[in-house]
Tab-separated table of N, CA and C and ligand atoms in Angstrom:
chain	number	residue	atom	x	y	z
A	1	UNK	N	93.026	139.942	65.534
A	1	UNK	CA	93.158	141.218	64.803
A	1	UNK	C	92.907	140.959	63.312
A	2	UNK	N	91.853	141.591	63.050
A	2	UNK	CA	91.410	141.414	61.225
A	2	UNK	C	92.904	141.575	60.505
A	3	UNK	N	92.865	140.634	59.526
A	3	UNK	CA	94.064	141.442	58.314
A	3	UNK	C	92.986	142.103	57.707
A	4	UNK	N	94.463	143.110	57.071
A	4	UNK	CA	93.841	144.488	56.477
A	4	UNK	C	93.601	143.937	54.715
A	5	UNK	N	94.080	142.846	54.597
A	5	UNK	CA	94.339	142.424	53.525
A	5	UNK	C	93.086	141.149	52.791
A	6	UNK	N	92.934	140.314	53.805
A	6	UNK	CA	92.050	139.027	53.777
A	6	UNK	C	91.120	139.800	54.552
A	7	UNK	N	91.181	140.376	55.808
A	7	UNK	CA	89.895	140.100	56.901
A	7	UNK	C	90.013	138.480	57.470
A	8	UNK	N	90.397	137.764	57.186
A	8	UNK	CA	91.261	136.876	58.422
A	8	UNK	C	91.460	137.144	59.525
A	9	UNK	N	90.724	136.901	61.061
A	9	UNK	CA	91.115	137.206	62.352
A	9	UNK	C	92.250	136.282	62.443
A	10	UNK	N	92.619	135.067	62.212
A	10	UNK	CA	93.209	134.746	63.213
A	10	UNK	C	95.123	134.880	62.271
A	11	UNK	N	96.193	135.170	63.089
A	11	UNK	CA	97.409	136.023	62.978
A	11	UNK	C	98.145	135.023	64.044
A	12	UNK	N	99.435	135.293	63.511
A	12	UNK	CA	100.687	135.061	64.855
A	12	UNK	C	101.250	136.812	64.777
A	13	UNK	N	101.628	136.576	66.041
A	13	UNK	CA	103.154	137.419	66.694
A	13	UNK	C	104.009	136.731	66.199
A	14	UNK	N	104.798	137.798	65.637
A	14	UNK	CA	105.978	137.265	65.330
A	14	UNK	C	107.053	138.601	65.578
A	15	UNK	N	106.636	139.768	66.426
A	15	UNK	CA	107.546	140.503	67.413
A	15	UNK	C	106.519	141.248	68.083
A	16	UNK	N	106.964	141.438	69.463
A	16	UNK	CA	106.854	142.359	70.329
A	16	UNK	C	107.420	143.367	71.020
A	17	UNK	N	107.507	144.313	71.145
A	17	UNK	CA	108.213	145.166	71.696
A	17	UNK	C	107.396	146.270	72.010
A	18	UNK	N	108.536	146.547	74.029
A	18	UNK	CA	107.518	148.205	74.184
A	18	UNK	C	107.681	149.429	73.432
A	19	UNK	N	106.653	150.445	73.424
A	19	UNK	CA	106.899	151.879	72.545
A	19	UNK	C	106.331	152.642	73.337
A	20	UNK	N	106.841	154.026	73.282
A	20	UNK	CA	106.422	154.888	73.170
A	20	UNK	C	107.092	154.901	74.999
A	21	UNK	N	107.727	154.641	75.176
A	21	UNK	CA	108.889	154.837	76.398
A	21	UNK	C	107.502	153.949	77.601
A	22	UNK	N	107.276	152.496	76.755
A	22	UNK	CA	106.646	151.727	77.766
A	22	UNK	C	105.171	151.927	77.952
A	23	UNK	N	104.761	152.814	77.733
A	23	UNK	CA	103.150	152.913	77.751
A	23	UNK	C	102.241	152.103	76.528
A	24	UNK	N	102.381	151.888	75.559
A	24	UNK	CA	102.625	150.977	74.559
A	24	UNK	C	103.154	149.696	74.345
A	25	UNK	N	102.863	148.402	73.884
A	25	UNK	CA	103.421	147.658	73.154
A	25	UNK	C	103.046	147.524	71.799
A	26	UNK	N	104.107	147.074	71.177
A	26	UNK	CA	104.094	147.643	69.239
A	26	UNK	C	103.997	146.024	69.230
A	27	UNK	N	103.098	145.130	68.220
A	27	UNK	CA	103.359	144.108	67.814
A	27	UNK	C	103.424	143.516	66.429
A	28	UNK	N	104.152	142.841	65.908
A	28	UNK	CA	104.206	142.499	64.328
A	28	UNK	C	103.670	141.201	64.513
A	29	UNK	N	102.517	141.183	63.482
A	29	UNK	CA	101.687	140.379	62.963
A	29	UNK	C	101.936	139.207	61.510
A	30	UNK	N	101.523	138.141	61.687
A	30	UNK	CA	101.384	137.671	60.344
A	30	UNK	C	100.116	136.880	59.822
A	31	UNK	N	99.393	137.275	59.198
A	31	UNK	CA	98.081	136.622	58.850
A	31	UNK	C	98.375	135.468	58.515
A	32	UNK	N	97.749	134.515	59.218
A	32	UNK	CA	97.803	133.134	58.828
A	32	UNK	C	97.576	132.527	57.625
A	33	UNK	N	96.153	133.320	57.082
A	33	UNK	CA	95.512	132.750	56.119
A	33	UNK	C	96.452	133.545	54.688
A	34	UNK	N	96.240	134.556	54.590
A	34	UNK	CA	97.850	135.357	53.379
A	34	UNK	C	98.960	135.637	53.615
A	35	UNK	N	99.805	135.580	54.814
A	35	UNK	CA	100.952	135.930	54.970
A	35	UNK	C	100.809	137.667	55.110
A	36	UNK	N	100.325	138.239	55.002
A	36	UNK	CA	100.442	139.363	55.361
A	36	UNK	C	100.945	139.857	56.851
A	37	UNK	N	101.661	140.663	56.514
A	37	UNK	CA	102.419	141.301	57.927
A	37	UNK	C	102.125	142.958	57.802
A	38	UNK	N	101.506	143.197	59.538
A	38	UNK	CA	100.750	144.669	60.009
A	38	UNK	C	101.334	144.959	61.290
A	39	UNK	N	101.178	145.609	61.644
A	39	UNK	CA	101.641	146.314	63.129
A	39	UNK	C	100.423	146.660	63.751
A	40	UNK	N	100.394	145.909	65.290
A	40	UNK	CA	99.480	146.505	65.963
A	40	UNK	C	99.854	146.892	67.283
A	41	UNK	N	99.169	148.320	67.809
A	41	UNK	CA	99.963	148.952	68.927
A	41	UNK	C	99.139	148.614	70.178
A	42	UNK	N	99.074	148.439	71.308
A	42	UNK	CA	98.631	147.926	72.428
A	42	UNK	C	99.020	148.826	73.742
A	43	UNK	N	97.266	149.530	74.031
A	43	UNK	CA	98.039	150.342	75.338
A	43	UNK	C	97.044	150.299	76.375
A	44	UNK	N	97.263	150.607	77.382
A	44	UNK	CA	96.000	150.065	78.204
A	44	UNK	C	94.723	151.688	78.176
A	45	UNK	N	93.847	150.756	78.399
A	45	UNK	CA	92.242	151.332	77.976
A	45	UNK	C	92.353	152.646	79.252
A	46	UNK	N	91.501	153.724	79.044
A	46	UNK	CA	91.044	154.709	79.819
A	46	UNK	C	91.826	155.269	80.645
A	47	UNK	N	92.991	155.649	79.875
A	47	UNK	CA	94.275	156.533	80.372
A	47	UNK	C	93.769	157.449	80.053
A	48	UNK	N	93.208	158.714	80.893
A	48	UNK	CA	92.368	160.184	80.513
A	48	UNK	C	92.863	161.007	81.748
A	49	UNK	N	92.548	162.041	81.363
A	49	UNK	CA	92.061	163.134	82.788
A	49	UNK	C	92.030	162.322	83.936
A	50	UNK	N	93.538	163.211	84.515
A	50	UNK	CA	92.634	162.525	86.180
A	50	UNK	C	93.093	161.323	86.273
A	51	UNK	N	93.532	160.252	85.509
A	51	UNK	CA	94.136	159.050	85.827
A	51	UNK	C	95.511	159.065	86.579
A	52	UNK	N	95.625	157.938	87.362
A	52	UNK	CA	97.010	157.918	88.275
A	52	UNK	C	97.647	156.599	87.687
A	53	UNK	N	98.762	157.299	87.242
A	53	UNK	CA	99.821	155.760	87.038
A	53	UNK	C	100.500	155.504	88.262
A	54	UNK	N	100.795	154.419	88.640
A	54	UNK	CA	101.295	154.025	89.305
A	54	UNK	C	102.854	153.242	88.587
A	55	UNK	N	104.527	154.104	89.497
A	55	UNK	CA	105.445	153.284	88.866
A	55	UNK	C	105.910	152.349	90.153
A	56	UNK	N	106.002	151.422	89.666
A	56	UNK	CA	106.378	150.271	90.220
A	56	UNK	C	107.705	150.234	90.231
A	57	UNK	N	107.955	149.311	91.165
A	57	UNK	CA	109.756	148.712	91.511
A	57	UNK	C	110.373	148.454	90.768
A	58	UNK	N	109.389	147.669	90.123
A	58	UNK	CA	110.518	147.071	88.639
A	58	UNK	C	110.447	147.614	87.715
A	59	UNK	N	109.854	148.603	87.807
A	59	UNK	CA	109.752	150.115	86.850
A	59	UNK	C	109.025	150.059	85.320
A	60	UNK	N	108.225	149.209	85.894
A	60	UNK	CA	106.998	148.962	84.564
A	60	UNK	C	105.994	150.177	85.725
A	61	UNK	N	105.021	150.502	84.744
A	61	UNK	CA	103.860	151.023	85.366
A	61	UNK	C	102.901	150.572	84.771
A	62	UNK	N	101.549	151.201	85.992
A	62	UNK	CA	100.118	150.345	85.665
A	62	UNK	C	98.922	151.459	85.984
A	63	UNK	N	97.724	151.325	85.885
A	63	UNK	CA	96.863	152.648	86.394
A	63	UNK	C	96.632	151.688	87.530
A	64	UNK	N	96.585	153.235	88.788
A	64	UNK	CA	95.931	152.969	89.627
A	64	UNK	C	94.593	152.018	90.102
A	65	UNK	N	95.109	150.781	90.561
A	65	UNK	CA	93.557	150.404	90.646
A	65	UNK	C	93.410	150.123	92.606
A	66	UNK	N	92.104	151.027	93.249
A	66	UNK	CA	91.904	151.153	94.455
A	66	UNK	C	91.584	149.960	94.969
A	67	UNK	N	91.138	148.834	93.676
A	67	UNK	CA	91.028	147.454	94.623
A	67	UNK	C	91.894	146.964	94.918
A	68	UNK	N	93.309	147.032	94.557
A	68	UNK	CA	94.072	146.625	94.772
A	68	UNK	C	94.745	147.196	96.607
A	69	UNK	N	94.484	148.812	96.588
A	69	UNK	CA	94.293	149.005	97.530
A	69	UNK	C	93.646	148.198	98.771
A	70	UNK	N	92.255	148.159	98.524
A	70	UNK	CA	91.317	147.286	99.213
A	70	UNK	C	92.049	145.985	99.621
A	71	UNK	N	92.755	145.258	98.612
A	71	UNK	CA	93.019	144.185	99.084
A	71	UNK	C	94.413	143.809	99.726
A	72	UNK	N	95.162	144.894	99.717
A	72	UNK	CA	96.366	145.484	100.665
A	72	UNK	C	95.902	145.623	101.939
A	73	UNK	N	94.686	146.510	101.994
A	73	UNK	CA	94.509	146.313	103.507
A	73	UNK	C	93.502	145.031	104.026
A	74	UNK	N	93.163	144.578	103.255
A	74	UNK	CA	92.163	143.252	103.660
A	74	UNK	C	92.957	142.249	104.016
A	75	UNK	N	94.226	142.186	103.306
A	75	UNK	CA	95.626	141.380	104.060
A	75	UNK	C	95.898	141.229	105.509
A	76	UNK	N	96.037	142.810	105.096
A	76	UNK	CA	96.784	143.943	106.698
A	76	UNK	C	95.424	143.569	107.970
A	77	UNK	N	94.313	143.323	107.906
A	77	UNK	CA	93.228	143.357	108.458
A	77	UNK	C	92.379	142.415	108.784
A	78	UNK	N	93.414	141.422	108.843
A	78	UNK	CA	92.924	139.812	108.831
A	78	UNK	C	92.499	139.322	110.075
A	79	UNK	N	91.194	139.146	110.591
A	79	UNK	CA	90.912	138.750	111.922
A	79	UNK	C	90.840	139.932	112.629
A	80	UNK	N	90.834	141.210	112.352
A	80	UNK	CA	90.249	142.330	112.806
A	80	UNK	C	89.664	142.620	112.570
A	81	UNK	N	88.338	143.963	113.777
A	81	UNK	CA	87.370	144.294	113.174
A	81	UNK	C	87.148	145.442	112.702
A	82	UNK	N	87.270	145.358	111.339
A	82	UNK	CA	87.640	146.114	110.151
A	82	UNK	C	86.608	146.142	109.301
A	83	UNK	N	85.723	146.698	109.162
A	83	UNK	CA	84.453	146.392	107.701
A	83	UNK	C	85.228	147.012	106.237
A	84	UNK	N	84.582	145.900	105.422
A	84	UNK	CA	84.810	145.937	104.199
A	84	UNK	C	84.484	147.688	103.435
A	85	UNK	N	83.553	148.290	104.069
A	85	UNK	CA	82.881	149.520	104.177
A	85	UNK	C	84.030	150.464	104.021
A	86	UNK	N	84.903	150.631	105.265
A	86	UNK	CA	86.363	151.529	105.974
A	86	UNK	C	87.326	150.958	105.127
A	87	UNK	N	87.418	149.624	104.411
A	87	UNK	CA	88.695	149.446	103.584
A	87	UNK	C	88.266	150.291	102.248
A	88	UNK	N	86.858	150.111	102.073
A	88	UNK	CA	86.700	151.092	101.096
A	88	UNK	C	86.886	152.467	100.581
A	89	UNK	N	86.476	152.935	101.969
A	89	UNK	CA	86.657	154.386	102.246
A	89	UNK	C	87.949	155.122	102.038
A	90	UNK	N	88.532	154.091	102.392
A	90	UNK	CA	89.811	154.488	103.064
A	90	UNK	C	91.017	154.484	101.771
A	91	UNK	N	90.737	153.337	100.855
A	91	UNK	CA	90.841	153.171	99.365
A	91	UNK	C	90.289	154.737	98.499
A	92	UNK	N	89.493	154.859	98.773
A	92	UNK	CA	89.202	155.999	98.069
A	92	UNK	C	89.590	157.232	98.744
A	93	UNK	N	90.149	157.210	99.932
A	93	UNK	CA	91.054	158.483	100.585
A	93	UNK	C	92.514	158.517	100.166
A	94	UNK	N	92.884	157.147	99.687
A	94	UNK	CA	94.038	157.256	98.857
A	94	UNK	C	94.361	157.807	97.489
A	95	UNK	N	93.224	157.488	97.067
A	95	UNK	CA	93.074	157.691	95.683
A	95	UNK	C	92.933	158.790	95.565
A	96	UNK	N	92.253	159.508	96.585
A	96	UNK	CA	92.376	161.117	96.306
A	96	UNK	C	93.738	161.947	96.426
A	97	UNK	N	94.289	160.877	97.302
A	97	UNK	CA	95.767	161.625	97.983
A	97	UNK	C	96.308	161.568	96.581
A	98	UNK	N	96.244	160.183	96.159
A	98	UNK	CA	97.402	160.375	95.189
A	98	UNK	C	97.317	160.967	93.644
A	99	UNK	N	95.727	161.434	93.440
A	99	UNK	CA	95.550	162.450	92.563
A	99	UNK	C	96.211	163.306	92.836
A	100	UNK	N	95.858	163.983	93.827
A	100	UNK	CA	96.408	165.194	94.374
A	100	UNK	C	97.438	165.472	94.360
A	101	UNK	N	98.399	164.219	94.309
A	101	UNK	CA	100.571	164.230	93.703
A	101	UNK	C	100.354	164.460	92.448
A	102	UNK	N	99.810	164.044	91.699
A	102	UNK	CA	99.799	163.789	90.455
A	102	UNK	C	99.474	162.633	89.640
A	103	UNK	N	99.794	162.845	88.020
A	103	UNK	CA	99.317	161.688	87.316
A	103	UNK	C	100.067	160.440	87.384
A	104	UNK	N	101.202	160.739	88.598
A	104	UNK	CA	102.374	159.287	88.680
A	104	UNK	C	102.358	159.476	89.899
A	105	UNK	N	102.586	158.123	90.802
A	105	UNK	CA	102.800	158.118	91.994
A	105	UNK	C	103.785	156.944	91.935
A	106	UNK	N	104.640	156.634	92.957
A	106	UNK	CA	105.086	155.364	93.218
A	106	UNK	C	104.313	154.208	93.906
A	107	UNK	N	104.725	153.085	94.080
A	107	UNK	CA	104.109	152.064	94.972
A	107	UNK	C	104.065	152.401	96.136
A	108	UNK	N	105.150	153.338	96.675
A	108	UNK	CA	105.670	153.705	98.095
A	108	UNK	C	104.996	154.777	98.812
A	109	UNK	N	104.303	155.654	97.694
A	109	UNK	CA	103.571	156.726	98.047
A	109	UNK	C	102.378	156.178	98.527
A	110	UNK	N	101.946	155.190	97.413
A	110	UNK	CA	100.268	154.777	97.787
A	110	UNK	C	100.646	154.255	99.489
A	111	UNK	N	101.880	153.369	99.442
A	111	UNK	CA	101.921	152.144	100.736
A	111	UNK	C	102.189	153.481	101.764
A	112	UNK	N	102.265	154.563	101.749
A	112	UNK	CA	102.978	155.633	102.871
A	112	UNK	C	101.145	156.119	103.109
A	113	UNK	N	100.412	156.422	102.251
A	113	UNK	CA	99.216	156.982	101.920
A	113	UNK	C	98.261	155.971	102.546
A	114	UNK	N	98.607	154.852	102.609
A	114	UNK	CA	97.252	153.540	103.433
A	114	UNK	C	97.755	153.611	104.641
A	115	UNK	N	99.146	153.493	105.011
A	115	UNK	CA	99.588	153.483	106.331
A	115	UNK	C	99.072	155.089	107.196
A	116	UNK	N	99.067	155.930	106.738
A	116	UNK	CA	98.869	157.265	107.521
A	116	UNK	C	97.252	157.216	107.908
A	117	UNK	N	96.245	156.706	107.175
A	117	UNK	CA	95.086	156.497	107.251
A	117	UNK	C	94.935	155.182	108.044
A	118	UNK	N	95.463	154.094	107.336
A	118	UNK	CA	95.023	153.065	108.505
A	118	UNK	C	95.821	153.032	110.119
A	119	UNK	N	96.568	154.125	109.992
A	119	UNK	CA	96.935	153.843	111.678
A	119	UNK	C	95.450	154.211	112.762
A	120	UNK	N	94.624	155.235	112.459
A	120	UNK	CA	93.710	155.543	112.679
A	120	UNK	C	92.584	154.363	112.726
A	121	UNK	N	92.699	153.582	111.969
A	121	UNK	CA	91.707	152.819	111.776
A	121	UNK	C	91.899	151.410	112.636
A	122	UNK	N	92.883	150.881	112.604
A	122	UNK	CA	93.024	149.269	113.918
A	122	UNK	C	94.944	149.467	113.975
A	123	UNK	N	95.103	149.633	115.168
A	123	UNK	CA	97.077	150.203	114.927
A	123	UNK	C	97.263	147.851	114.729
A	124	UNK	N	96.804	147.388	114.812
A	124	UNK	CA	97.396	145.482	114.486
A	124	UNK	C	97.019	145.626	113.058
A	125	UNK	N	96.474	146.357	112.213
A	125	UNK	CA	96.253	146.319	111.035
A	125	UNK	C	97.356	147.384	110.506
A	126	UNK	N	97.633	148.203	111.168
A	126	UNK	CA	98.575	149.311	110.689
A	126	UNK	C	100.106	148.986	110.774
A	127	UNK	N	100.451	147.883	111.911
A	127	UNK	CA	101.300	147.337	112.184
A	127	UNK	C	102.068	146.212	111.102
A	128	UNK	N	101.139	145.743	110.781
A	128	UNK	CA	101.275	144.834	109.484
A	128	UNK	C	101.403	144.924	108.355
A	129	UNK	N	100.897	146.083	108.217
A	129	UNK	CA	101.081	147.255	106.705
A	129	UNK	C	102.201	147.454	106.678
A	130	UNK	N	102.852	148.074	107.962
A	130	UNK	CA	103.697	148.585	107.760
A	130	UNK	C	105.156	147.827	107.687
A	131	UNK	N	105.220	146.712	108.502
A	131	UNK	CA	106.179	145.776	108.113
A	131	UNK	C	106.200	145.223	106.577
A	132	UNK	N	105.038	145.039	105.661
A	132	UNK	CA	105.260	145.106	104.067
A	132	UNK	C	105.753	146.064	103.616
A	133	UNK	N	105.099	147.438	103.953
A	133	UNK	CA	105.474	148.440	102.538
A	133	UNK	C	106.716	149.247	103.173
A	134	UNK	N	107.118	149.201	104.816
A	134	UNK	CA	108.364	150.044	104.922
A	134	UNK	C	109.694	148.938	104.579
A	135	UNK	N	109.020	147.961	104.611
A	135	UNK	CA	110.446	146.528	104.434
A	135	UNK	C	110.794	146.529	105.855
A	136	UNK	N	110.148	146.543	106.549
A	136	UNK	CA	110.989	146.211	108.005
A	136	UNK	C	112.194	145.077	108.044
A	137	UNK	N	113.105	145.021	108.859
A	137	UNK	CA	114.109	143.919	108.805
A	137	UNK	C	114.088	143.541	110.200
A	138	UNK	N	114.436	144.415	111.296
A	138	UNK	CA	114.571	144.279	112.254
A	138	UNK	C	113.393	144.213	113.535
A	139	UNK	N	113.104	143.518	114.473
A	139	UNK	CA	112.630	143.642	115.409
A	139	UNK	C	112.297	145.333	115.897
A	140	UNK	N	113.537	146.036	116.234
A	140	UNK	CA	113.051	146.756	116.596
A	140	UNK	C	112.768	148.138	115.671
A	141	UNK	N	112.436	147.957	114.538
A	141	UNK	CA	111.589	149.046	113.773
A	141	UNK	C	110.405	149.379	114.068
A	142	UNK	N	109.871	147.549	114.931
A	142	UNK	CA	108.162	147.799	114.720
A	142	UNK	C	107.986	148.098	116.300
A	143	UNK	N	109.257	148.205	117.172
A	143	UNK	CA	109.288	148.483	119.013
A	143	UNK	C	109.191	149.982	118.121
A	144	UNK	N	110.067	150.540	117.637
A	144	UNK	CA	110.032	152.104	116.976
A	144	UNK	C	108.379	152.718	116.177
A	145	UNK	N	108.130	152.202	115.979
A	145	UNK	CA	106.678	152.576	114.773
A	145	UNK	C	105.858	152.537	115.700
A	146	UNK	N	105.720	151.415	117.216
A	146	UNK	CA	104.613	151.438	118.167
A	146	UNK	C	104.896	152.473	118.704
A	147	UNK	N	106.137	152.751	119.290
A	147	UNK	CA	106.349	154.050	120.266
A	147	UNK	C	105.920	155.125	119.054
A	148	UNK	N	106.017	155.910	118.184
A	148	UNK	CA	105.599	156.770	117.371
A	148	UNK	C	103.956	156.664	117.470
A	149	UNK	N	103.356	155.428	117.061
A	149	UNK	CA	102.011	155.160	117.128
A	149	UNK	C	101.353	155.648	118.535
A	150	UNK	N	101.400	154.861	119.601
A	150	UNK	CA	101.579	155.193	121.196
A	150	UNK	C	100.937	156.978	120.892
A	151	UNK	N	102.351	157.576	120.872
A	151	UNK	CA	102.757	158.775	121.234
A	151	UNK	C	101.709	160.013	120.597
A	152	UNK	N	101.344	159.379	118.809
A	152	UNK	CA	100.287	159.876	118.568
A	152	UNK	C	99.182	159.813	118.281
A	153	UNK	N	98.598	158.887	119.048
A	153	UNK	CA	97.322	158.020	119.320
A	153	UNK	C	96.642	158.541	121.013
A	154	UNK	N	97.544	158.130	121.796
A	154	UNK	CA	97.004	158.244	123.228
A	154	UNK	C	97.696	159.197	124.157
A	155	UNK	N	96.458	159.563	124.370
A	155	UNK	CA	97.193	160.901	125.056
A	155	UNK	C	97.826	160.665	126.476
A	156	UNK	N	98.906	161.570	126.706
A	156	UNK	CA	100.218	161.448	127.965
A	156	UNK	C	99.228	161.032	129.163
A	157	UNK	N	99.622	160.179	129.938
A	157	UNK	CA	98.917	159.956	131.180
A	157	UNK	C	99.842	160.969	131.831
A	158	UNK	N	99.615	160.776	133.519
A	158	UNK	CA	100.079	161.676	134.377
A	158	UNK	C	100.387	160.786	135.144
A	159	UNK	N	101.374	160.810	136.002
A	159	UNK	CA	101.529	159.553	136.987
A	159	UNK	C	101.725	160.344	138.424
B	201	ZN	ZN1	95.325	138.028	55.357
């Protein structure tokens, strides 16, 4: 960061802190070369129209990024046949969903939003999703999630 004073790039931190209720970090500067001390504010690039934050667990947030998506289900989809194509797609069917909530979503929304789409797409890929993003603990959540799956996947035989 130029000083405003020398034009000197190179500076220490000598504080950081978030602003502006976290969307921001504020940092205090000291020019190496004069001692001069500036404030510089730090926020992430191409927060506009239409952008989705995403709040996280630990209650920092981040913008939406669909590769990250992509690579949630490329996890979930390991040794299945799954094209890179449909994780795409399917990434960008989220991304619409979660415009469509709004400019904030949780982690839980997106992970509820891949699971409703990828059950459709391989249920051993949907299965695996879903033991990450619902927190499964028990055995029989995922005997529970197949019978639900089952039930609305294949239609009633007749015996
Ligand atoms: Zn300076």
């Amino acid at each position: 960061m130029r000083c405003p004073s020398c034009s000197e790039v190179e500076d220490k931190v000598i504080d950081s802190r978030t602003a502006e209720e976290g969307a921001a970090i504020r940092r205090r500067r000291e020019c190496l070369a004069c001692g001069r001390r500036f404030t510089t504010f730090e926020r992430i690039e191409g927060v506009e129209e239409g952008t989705v934050m995403v709040l996280k667990r630990s209650g920092t947030r981040e913008v939406f990024d669909p590769a990250k998506v992509v690579a949630g289900v490329r996890a979930a989809t390991k040794n299945r046949p799954v094209s890179e194509a449909a994780m795409v797609e399917l990434a960008g069917q989220v991304e619409e969903a979660m415009r469509a909530i709004g400019s904030e979503v949780t982690t839980q929304q997106i992970g509820l939003a891949v699971l409703d789409r990828l059950a459709s797409v391989d249920e051993v890929a949907y299965l695996r999703f879903a033991s990450v993003y619902k927190g499964f603990e028990e055995a029989g959540d995922f005997q529970r999630e197949l019978g639900l799956l089952t039930k609305s996947t294949e239609p009633k035989r007749r015996d």
